[in-house]
């Protein structure tokens, strides 16, 4: 059976996911029996399309590459170009809404309303957008459950590295007492490049051109993006109803080349560390740069790569290292959520 998708947002991640569908359609169908169709795309800047019988993914990608506008997609019978995101979510024949619009970590909007509309209309929601999970996890997960649909967000933390599904599936039964990690690719990339002598502004520019940074990179460099991920991990992995205002947050924008060199001369390295720790009945959550000794496994995680250590009561500490950002990597996170929805897995 064909699984129909509506993409809300068609930036880096949306296009990365569409490229995977274009390039791996035969593999997905032959090996996993997964047949996926994009019926709608709605993007604030690029325009909107709805074709209930399915859009051609290669053409979608090509017109956006050529002109930057979805409106240049060729006409066909039944094609609509004037639906906004909420109409698309409510009225399209999509089974699943793919929420890959920009993250607003302060309000979570309009993505939270997109999720509410999807669930109210019996549709699953899959996302890399951190807003809904970081700010409205309890409400949205309860609503999805009540409506019998799925709320999946593997791509919100460490892109396609399974920082969420792995502990939920494979570490189940443990009490996870602490998570600690590098949760932002942009800042880790900047710190890595600064160690080689590049100045902060140029390193940030490179991270932006490589597609790692948020639309507004303030969220990366001031730690708000990592903060969102810390809140998600606390709620989803550790079952702690942490809110963003309970996390102490400091970014890396104040670090200078001299600070980086100073750490190097002491055999240490600055890393932006996110942490949630259960401590005698309460929880401490922080995002802050830390000068780690090179013997710490997190000190050797370089570039846009992320890492997380789960401190588990039964299995002991387990560390996962992998991509933390990137077009294909985050596109893959969307794909893996979809495969698990279709299979009925977590
Ligand atoms: N801007 C984020 C980062 C993207 O650099 O890690 C992935 O959430």
mmCIF file of C-alpha atoms and ligand atoms in Angstrom:
data_model
loop_
_atom_site.group_PDB
_atom_site.id
_atom_site.type_symbol
_atom_site.label_atom_id
_atom_site.label_comp_id
_atom_site.label_asym_id
_atom_site.label_seq_id
_atom_site.Cartn_x
_atom_site.Cartn_y
_atom_site.Cartn_z
ATOM 1 C CA UNK A 1 0.000 0.000 0.000
ATOM 2 C CA UNK A 2 1.277 3.462 -0.887
ATOM 3 C CA UNK A 3 2.087 5.698 2.123
ATOM 4 C CA UNK A 4 1.296 9.313 1.238
ATOM 5 C CA UNK A 5 3.275 12.261 2.599
ATOM 6 C CA UNK A 6 2.812 16.010 2.861
ATOM 7 C CA UNK A 7 6.039 17.940 3.434
ATOM 8 C CA UNK A 8 5.719 21.121 5.453
ATOM 9 C CA UNK A 9 8.925 22.931 4.572
ATOM 10 C CA UNK A 10 11.214 22.272 1.612
ATOM 11 C CA UNK A 11 14.593 23.559 2.761
ATOM 12 C CA UNK A 12 17.763 21.559 3.339
ATOM 13 C CA UNK A 13 16.155 18.677 5.216
ATOM 14 C CA UNK A 14 13.026 18.445 3.052
ATOM 15 C CA UNK A 15 15.129 18.339 -0.094
ATOM 16 C CA UNK A 16 17.606 15.892 1.456
ATOM 17 C CA UNK A 17 14.731 13.561 2.307
ATOM 18 C CA UNK A 18 13.222 13.973 -1.193
ATOM 19 C CA UNK A 19 16.599 13.093 -2.738
ATOM 20 C CA UNK A 20 16.684 9.874 -0.705
ATOM 21 C CA UNK A 21 13.182 8.998 -1.956
ATOM 22 C CA UNK A 22 14.209 9.805 -5.547
ATOM 23 C CA UNK A 23 17.418 7.772 -5.365
ATOM 24 C CA UNK A 24 16.296 4.826 -3.243
ATOM 25 C CA UNK A 25 12.682 4.285 -4.340
ATOM 26 C CA UNK A 26 13.444 0.902 -5.913
ATOM 27 C CA UNK A 27 15.576 -0.244 -2.975
ATOM 28 C CA UNK A 28 12.870 0.752 -0.482
ATOM 29 C CA UNK A 29 10.171 -0.999 -2.450
ATOM 30 C CA UNK A 30 12.107 -4.175 -3.277
ATOM 31 C CA UNK A 31 13.790 -4.676 0.090
ATOM 32 C CA UNK A 32 11.326 -3.206 2.574
ATOM 33 C CA UNK A 33 8.047 -3.210 0.644
ATOM 34 C CA UNK A 34 7.865 0.508 1.336
ATOM 35 C CA UNK A 35 6.158 2.596 -1.328
ATOM 36 C CA UNK A 36 6.088 6.270 -0.452
ATOM 37 C CA UNK A 37 4.521 9.105 -2.410
ATOM 38 C CA UNK A 38 4.830 12.859 -1.821
ATOM 39 C CA UNK A 39 1.372 14.338 -2.463
ATOM 40 C CA UNK A 40 1.998 17.837 -1.101
ATOM 41 C CA UNK A 41 4.771 20.292 -0.358
ATOM 42 C CA UNK A 42 4.155 23.575 1.404
ATOM 43 C CA UNK A 43 6.993 26.008 1.983
ATOM 44 C CA UNK A 44 6.663 29.606 3.197
ATOM 45 C CA UNK A 45 9.189 30.938 0.672
ATOM 46 C CA UNK A 46 8.992 28.479 -2.220
ATOM 47 C CA UNK A 47 5.219 28.110 -2.533
ATOM 48 C CA UNK A 48 2.890 25.120 -2.300
ATOM 49 C CA UNK A 49 1.723 22.151 -4.366
ATOM 50 C CA UNK A 50 -0.906 19.486 -3.797
ATOM 51 C CA UNK A 51 -1.484 16.638 -6.209
ATOM 52 C CA UNK A 52 -3.589 13.852 -4.632
ATOM 53 C CA UNK A 53 -2.235 11.276 -7.094
ATOM 54 C CA UNK A 54 1.383 12.115 -6.212
ATOM 55 C CA UNK A 55 4.058 14.595 -7.263
ATOM 56 C CA UNK A 56 7.108 13.563 -9.275
ATOM 57 C CA UNK A 57 10.007 13.842 -6.829
ATOM 58 C CA UNK A 58 12.758 14.296 -9.425
ATOM 59 C CA UNK A 59 10.795 17.151 -11.042
ATOM 60 C CA UNK A 60 10.136 18.753 -7.643
ATOM 61 C CA UNK A 61 13.840 18.784 -6.862
ATOM 62 C CA UNK A 62 14.790 19.994 -10.319
ATOM 63 C CA UNK A 63 12.403 22.987 -10.383
ATOM 64 C CA UNK A 64 13.544 24.082 -6.927
ATOM 65 C CA UNK A 65 17.173 23.741 -7.988
ATOM 66 C CA UNK A 66 16.575 25.719 -11.187
ATOM 67 C CA UNK A 67 14.262 28.499 -9.976
ATOM 68 C CA UNK A 68 13.917 28.186 -6.198
ATOM 69 C CA UNK A 69 10.110 28.087 -6.616
ATOM 70 C CA UNK A 70 7.705 25.182 -6.309
ATOM 71 C CA UNK A 71 5.313 27.250 -8.415
ATOM 72 C CA UNK A 72 7.379 26.336 -11.503
ATOM 73 C CA UNK A 73 6.302 22.686 -11.183
ATOM 74 C CA UNK A 74 4.417 21.731 -14.391
ATOM 75 C CA UNK A 75 0.606 21.717 -14.489
ATOM 76 C CA UNK A 76 -1.425 18.525 -14.273
ATOM 77 C CA UNK A 77 -5.108 17.711 -13.765
ATOM 78 C CA UNK A 78 -6.094 18.183 -10.126
ATOM 79 C CA UNK A 79 -2.904 20.060 -9.129
ATOM 80 C CA UNK A 80 -3.456 22.807 -6.564
ATOM 81 C CA UNK A 81 -0.979 25.566 -5.858
ATOM 82 C CA UNK A 82 -2.813 27.762 -3.352
ATOM 83 C CA UNK A 83 -3.135 25.644 -0.202
ATOM 84 C CA UNK A 84 -1.394 26.935 2.897
ATOM 85 C CA UNK A 85 0.293 24.624 5.388
ATOM 86 C CA UNK A 86 -2.750 24.132 7.647
ATOM 87 C CA UNK A 87 -5.120 23.466 4.720
ATOM 88 C CA UNK A 88 -2.569 20.998 3.345
ATOM 89 C CA UNK A 89 -2.388 19.225 6.706
ATOM 90 C CA UNK A 90 -6.149 19.160 7.252
ATOM 91 C CA UNK A 91 -7.440 18.456 3.759
ATOM 92 C CA UNK A 92 -4.784 16.564 1.795
ATOM 93 C CA UNK A 93 -4.967 12.783 1.508
ATOM 94 C CA UNK A 94 -1.549 12.389 3.205
ATOM 95 C CA UNK A 95 -1.140 9.636 5.813
ATOM 96 C CA UNK A 96 1.836 11.399 7.383
ATOM 97 C CA UNK A 97 2.864 15.021 7.729
ATOM 98 C CA UNK A 98 6.623 15.598 7.492
ATOM 99 C CA UNK A 99 7.333 18.752 9.546
ATOM 100 C CA UNK A 100 10.666 20.044 8.294
ATOM 101 C CA UNK A 101 10.057 23.763 8.519
ATOM 102 C CA UNK A 102 12.352 26.034 10.542
ATOM 103 C CA UNK A 103 12.661 25.569 14.301
ATOM 104 C CA UNK A 104 11.459 28.401 16.514
ATOM 105 C CA UNK A 105 12.817 27.292 19.874
ATOM 106 C CA UNK A 106 11.022 30.114 21.728
ATOM 107 C CA UNK A 107 7.444 29.574 20.578
ATOM 108 C CA UNK A 108 7.659 26.261 18.711
ATOM 109 C CA UNK A 109 5.249 27.764 16.199
ATOM 110 C CA UNK A 110 3.829 27.281 13.651
ATOM 111 C CA UNK A 111 5.088 23.698 13.954
ATOM 112 C CA UNK A 112 3.156 22.950 17.164
ATOM 113 C CA UNK A 113 -0.096 23.941 15.426
ATOM 114 C CA UNK A 114 0.913 21.803 12.449
ATOM 115 C CA UNK A 115 1.251 18.781 14.751
ATOM 116 C CA UNK A 116 -2.068 19.496 16.497
ATOM 117 C CA UNK A 117 -3.817 19.768 13.112
ATOM 118 C CA UNK A 118 -2.208 16.563 11.867
ATOM 119 C CA UNK A 119 -3.256 14.543 14.913
ATOM 120 C CA UNK A 120 -6.776 16.033 14.997
ATOM 121 C CA UNK A 121 -7.154 14.925 11.372
ATOM 122 C CA UNK A 122 -5.890 11.396 11.956
ATOM 123 C CA UNK A 123 -2.449 11.895 10.426
ATOM 124 C CA UNK A 124 0.969 10.911 11.781
ATOM 125 C CA UNK A 125 3.634 13.596 12.179
ATOM 126 C CA UNK A 126 7.350 13.023 11.587
ATOM 127 C CA UNK A 127 9.820 15.833 12.102
ATOM 128 C CA UNK A 128 13.303 17.219 12.418
ATOM 129 C CA UNK A 129 11.777 20.435 13.799
ATOM 130 C CA UNK A 130 12.738 20.568 17.479
ATOM 131 C CA UNK A 131 10.081 23.089 18.549
ATOM 132 C CA UNK A 132 7.092 20.771 19.017
ATOM 133 C CA UNK A 133 9.069 18.152 20.945
ATOM 134 C CA UNK A 134 11.070 20.565 23.091
ATOM 135 C CA UNK A 135 8.081 22.743 23.990
ATOM 136 C CA UNK A 136 4.955 20.596 23.798
ATOM 137 C CA UNK A 137 5.998 16.955 24.130
ATOM 138 C CA UNK A 138 3.496 15.993 26.849
ATOM 139 C CA UNK A 139 0.501 17.573 25.111
ATOM 140 C CA UNK A 140 1.368 16.324 21.617
ATOM 141 C CA UNK A 141 2.288 12.782 22.600
ATOM 142 C CA UNK A 142 -0.995 12.491 24.562
ATOM 143 C CA UNK A 143 -2.999 13.851 21.612
ATOM 144 C CA UNK A 144 -1.302 11.514 19.128
ATOM 145 C CA UNK A 145 -2.019 8.567 21.426
ATOM 146 C CA UNK A 146 -5.669 9.586 21.836
ATOM 147 C CA UNK A 147 -6.089 9.873 18.050
ATOM 148 C CA UNK A 148 -4.250 6.599 17.353
ATOM 149 C CA UNK A 149 -1.509 8.195 15.248
ATOM 150 C CA UNK A 150 2.264 8.474 15.550
ATOM 151 C CA UNK A 151 4.489 11.348 16.714
ATOM 152 C CA UNK A 152 8.070 10.623 15.568
ATOM 153 C CA UNK A 153 11.102 12.894 15.820
ATOM 154 C CA UNK A 154 14.351 10.917 15.521
ATOM 155 C CA UNK A 155 15.866 13.768 13.481
ATOM 156 C CA UNK A 156 15.494 16.311 16.291
ATOM 157 C CA UNK A 157 18.563 15.038 18.167
ATOM 158 C CA UNK A 158 21.796 14.041 16.364
ATOM 159 C CA UNK A 159 20.107 13.894 12.928
ATOM 160 C CA UNK A 160 20.185 10.308 11.616
ATOM 161 C CA UNK A 161 22.240 8.933 14.522
ATOM 162 C CA UNK A 162 19.640 7.022 16.573
ATOM 163 C CA UNK A 163 20.025 9.011 19.813
ATOM 164 C CA UNK A 164 16.310 8.586 20.578
ATOM 165 C CA UNK A 165 15.222 5.236 19.157
ATOM 166 C CA UNK A 166 18.338 3.345 20.297
ATOM 167 C CA UNK A 167 17.843 3.982 24.034
ATOM 168 C CA UNK A 168 14.059 3.541 23.771
ATOM 169 C CA UNK A 169 14.525 0.170 22.093
ATOM 170 C CA UNK A 170 17.869 -1.189 23.186
ATOM 171 C CA UNK A 171 18.472 0.353 26.623
ATOM 172 C CA UNK A 172 14.923 -0.253 27.867
ATOM 173 C CA UNK A 173 14.859 -1.592 31.443
ATOM 174 C CA UNK A 174 17.738 0.645 32.544
ATOM 175 C CA UNK A 175 17.275 3.742 34.644
ATOM 176 C CA UNK A 176 19.189 6.336 32.606
ATOM 177 C CA UNK A 177 20.639 8.529 35.376
ATOM 178 C CA UNK A 178 22.504 10.970 33.193
ATOM 179 C CA UNK A 179 22.898 11.924 29.561
ATOM 180 C CA UNK A 180 25.856 14.037 28.560
ATOM 181 C CA UNK A 181 26.988 14.946 25.091
ATOM 182 C CA UNK A 182 27.860 17.155 22.171
ATOM 183 C CA UNK A 183 24.504 18.019 20.627
ATOM 184 C CA UNK A 184 25.286 20.805 18.186
ATOM 185 C CA UNK A 185 27.201 20.207 14.951
ATOM 186 C CA UNK A 186 27.719 23.866 14.101
ATOM 187 C CA UNK A 187 29.497 24.763 17.348
ATOM 188 C CA UNK A 188 31.580 21.594 17.346
ATOM 189 C CA UNK A 189 32.597 22.395 13.763
ATOM 190 C CA UNK A 190 33.503 25.975 14.756
ATOM 191 C CA UNK A 191 35.551 24.827 17.768
ATOM 192 C CA UNK A 192 37.356 22.258 15.607
ATOM 193 C CA UNK A 193 38.209 24.807 12.915
ATOM 194 C CA UNK A 194 39.303 27.403 15.499
ATOM 195 C CA UNK A 195 41.773 24.889 16.884
ATOM 196 C CA UNK A 196 43.392 24.875 13.413
ATOM 197 C CA UNK A 197 43.635 28.672 13.581
ATOM 198 C CA UNK A 198 40.507 29.737 11.671
ATOM 199 C CA UNK A 199 38.731 32.745 13.165
ATOM 200 C CA UNK A 200 35.255 32.400 14.680
ATOM 201 C CA UNK A 201 33.361 34.364 11.985
ATOM 202 C CA UNK A 202 34.882 32.412 9.074
ATOM 203 C CA UNK A 203 34.302 29.082 10.813
ATOM 204 C CA UNK A 204 30.645 30.031 11.390
ATOM 205 C CA UNK A 205 30.269 31.062 7.749
ATOM 206 C CA UNK A 206 31.642 27.681 6.660
ATOM 207 C CA UNK A 207 29.217 25.850 8.972
ATOM 208 C CA UNK A 208 26.370 27.835 7.417
ATOM 209 C CA UNK A 209 27.448 27.074 3.856
ATOM 210 C CA UNK A 210 27.746 23.367 4.724
ATOM 211 C CA UNK A 211 24.102 23.451 5.854
ATOM 212 C CA UNK A 212 24.747 22.648 9.540
ATOM 213 C CA UNK A 213 23.614 25.926 11.080
ATOM 214 C CA UNK A 214 20.047 26.900 11.914
ATOM 215 C CA UNK A 215 18.317 29.581 9.795
ATOM 216 C CA UNK A 216 19.351 31.978 12.566
ATOM 217 C CA UNK A 217 22.749 30.673 13.767
ATOM 218 C CA UNK A 218 22.330 32.525 17.081
ATOM 219 C CA UNK A 219 20.447 29.408 18.171
ATOM 220 C CA UNK A 220 23.576 27.333 17.543
ATOM 221 C CA UNK A 221 26.283 29.570 18.947
ATOM 222 C CA UNK A 222 24.362 30.692 22.044
ATOM 223 C CA UNK A 223 23.459 27.099 22.937
ATOM 224 C CA UNK A 224 19.663 27.268 22.408
ATOM 225 C CA UNK A 225 19.704 24.483 19.822
ATOM 226 C CA UNK A 226 21.581 22.179 22.231
ATOM 227 C CA UNK A 227 19.202 23.299 24.996
ATOM 228 C CA UNK A 228 16.219 22.148 22.908
ATOM 229 C CA UNK A 229 17.867 18.747 22.475
ATOM 230 C CA UNK A 230 18.600 18.477 26.203
ATOM 231 C CA UNK A 231 14.903 19.109 26.925
ATOM 232 C CA UNK A 232 13.865 16.497 24.342
ATOM 233 C CA UNK A 233 16.227 13.875 25.786
ATOM 234 C CA UNK A 234 15.075 14.551 29.353
ATOM 235 C CA UNK A 235 11.391 14.184 28.431
ATOM 236 C CA UNK A 236 11.604 11.303 25.994
ATOM 237 C CA UNK A 237 14.546 9.198 27.181
ATOM 238 C CA UNK A 238 14.646 9.949 30.897
ATOM 239 C CA UNK A 239 10.929 10.492 31.522
ATOM 240 C CA UNK A 240 11.657 13.822 33.237
ATOM 241 C CA UNK A 241 9.165 16.636 32.387
ATOM 242 C CA UNK A 242 11.941 19.236 32.055
ATOM 243 C CA UNK A 243 11.082 22.618 30.486
ATOM 244 C CA UNK A 244 13.463 24.939 28.638
ATOM 245 C CA UNK A 245 13.462 27.531 31.427
ATOM 246 C CA UNK A 246 14.931 24.966 33.813
ATOM 247 C CA UNK A 247 18.119 24.568 31.734
ATOM 248 C CA UNK A 248 21.110 26.813 32.464
ATOM 249 C CA UNK A 249 22.499 27.813 29.064
ATOM 250 C CA UNK A 250 25.754 29.348 27.850
ATOM 251 C CA UNK A 251 27.007 29.171 24.262
ATOM 252 C CA UNK A 252 30.450 29.495 22.635
ATOM 253 C CA UNK A 253 30.322 32.996 21.123
ATOM 254 C CA UNK A 254 32.549 34.405 23.877
ATOM 255 C CA UNK A 255 35.375 31.902 23.266
ATOM 256 C CA UNK A 256 38.414 33.400 21.526
ATOM 257 C CA UNK A 257 41.285 31.847 19.572
ATOM 258 C CA UNK A 258 43.406 32.535 22.669
ATOM 259 C CA UNK A 259 41.010 30.443 24.826
ATOM 260 C CA UNK A 260 41.220 27.585 22.314
ATOM 261 C CA UNK A 261 45.017 27.740 22.197
ATOM 262 C CA UNK A 262 45.220 27.963 25.992
ATOM 263 C CA UNK A 263 43.203 24.729 26.319
ATOM 264 C CA UNK A 264 45.426 23.073 23.697
ATOM 265 C CA UNK A 265 48.565 24.014 25.601
ATOM 266 C CA UNK A 266 47.085 22.337 28.698
ATOM 267 C CA UNK A 267 46.261 19.139 26.748
ATOM 268 C CA UNK A 268 42.558 19.974 26.813
ATOM 269 C CA UNK A 269 39.794 20.940 24.386
ATOM 270 C CA UNK A 270 36.691 23.133 24.644
ATOM 271 C CA UNK A 271 33.428 21.342 23.860
ATOM 272 C CA UNK A 272 29.847 22.595 24.164
ATOM 273 C CA UNK A 273 28.385 20.010 26.518
ATOM 274 C CA UNK A 274 24.689 19.397 27.150
ATOM 275 C CA UNK A 275 23.815 17.471 30.286
ATOM 276 C CA UNK A 276 20.790 16.173 32.179
ATOM 277 C CA UNK A 277 21.493 14.512 35.520
ATOM 278 C CA UNK A 278 19.088 13.020 38.031
ATOM 279 C CA UNK A 279 20.374 13.930 41.501
ATOM 280 C CA UNK A 280 18.688 12.702 44.676
ATOM 281 C CA UNK A 281 15.138 13.368 43.553
ATOM 282 C CA UNK A 282 15.839 16.443 41.438
ATOM 283 C CA UNK A 283 17.241 17.091 37.990
ATOM 284 C CA UNK A 284 20.087 19.336 36.904
ATOM 285 C CA UNK A 285 20.213 20.350 33.230
ATOM 286 C CA UNK A 286 22.881 22.528 31.622
ATOM 287 C CA UNK A 287 24.393 23.576 28.315
ATOM 288 C CA UNK A 288 27.853 25.139 28.635
ATOM 289 C CA UNK A 289 31.355 25.017 27.148
ATOM 290 C CA UNK A 290 33.640 22.735 29.144
ATOM 291 C CA UNK A 291 37.400 22.285 28.859
ATOM 292 C CA UNK A 292 37.750 18.503 28.632
ATOM 293 C CA UNK A 293 40.952 16.498 29.060
ATOM 294 C CA UNK A 294 41.841 14.626 25.867
ATOM 295 C CA UNK A 295 41.275 11.366 27.730
ATOM 296 C CA UNK A 296 37.531 12.129 27.767
ATOM 297 C CA UNK A 297 35.912 10.337 24.760
ATOM 298 C CA UNK A 298 33.839 13.454 24.029
ATOM 299 C CA UNK A 299 37.038 15.516 23.641
ATOM 300 C CA UNK A 300 37.939 13.586 20.501
ATOM 301 C CA UNK A 301 34.629 14.082 18.691
ATOM 302 C CA UNK A 302 35.469 16.614 15.975
ATOM 303 C CA UNK A 303 33.784 18.588 13.192
ATOM 304 C CA UNK A 304 29.993 18.411 12.878
ATOM 305 C CA UNK A 305 29.982 14.994 14.554
ATOM 306 C CA UNK A 306 27.932 14.659 17.777
ATOM 307 C CA UNK A 307 28.139 12.186 20.648
ATOM 308 C CA UNK A 308 26.054 11.164 23.635
ATOM 309 C CA UNK A 309 26.823 9.088 26.697
ATOM 310 C CA UNK A 310 23.870 7.445 28.468
ATOM 311 C CA UNK A 311 24.735 6.552 32.065
ATOM 312 C CA UNK A 312 22.573 3.501 32.749
ATOM 313 C CA UNK A 313 22.078 1.735 36.101
ATOM 314 C CA UNK A 314 22.254 -1.787 34.639
ATOM 315 C CA UNK A 315 24.396 -1.600 31.495
ATOM 316 C CA UNK A 316 26.744 1.175 32.669
ATOM 317 C CA UNK A 317 27.741 4.044 30.396
ATOM 318 C CA UNK A 318 27.084 3.628 26.689
ATOM 319 C CA UNK A 319 28.314 6.176 24.140
ATOM 320 C CA UNK A 320 26.922 6.762 20.678
ATOM 321 C CA UNK A 321 28.912 8.846 18.175
ATOM 322 C CA UNK A 322 27.650 9.968 14.783
ATOM 323 C CA UNK A 323 26.484 12.742 12.524
ATOM 324 C CA UNK A 324 24.749 15.584 14.319
ATOM 325 C CA UNK A 325 23.612 17.582 11.319
ATOM 326 C CA UNK A 326 23.545 17.409 7.545
ATOM 327 C CA UNK A 327 21.074 17.190 4.700
ATOM 328 C CA UNK A 328 21.276 13.472 3.932
ATOM 329 C CA UNK A 329 21.800 12.459 7.564
ATOM 330 C CA UNK A 330 18.671 14.317 8.728
ATOM 331 C CA UNK A 331 16.762 13.156 5.646
ATOM 332 C CA UNK A 332 17.659 9.627 6.733
ATOM 333 C CA UNK A 333 16.181 10.303 10.196
ATOM 334 C CA UNK A 334 12.843 11.130 8.525
ATOM 335 C CA UNK A 335 13.071 7.942 6.471
ATOM 336 C CA UNK A 336 13.770 5.731 9.483
ATOM 337 C CA UNK A 337 10.778 7.198 11.349
ATOM 338 C CA UNK A 338 8.568 6.440 8.346
ATOM 339 C CA UNK A 339 9.828 2.887 8.015
ATOM 340 C CA UNK A 340 9.091 2.292 11.688
ATOM 341 C CA UNK A 341 5.612 3.838 11.396
ATOM 342 C CA UNK A 342 4.774 1.599 8.443
ATOM 343 C CA UNK A 343 6.129 -1.434 10.331
ATOM 344 C CA UNK A 344 4.235 -0.507 13.512
ATOM 345 C CA UNK A 345 7.484 -0.263 15.545
ATOM 346 C CA UNK A 346 8.498 2.345 18.161
HETATM 347 N N1 LIG B 1 21.957 23.474 13.662
HETATM 348 C C1 LIG B 1 21.963 22.157 14.172
HETATM 349 C C2 LIG B 1 23.392 21.748 14.481
HETATM 350 C C3 LIG B 1 21.339 21.238 13.157
HETATM 351 O O1 LIG B 1 24.320 22.443 14.068
HETATM 352 O O2 LIG B 1 23.599 20.727 15.138
HETATM 353 C C4 LIG B 1 20.935 19.915 13.724
HETATM 354 O O3 LIG B 1 19.992 20.045 14.728
#
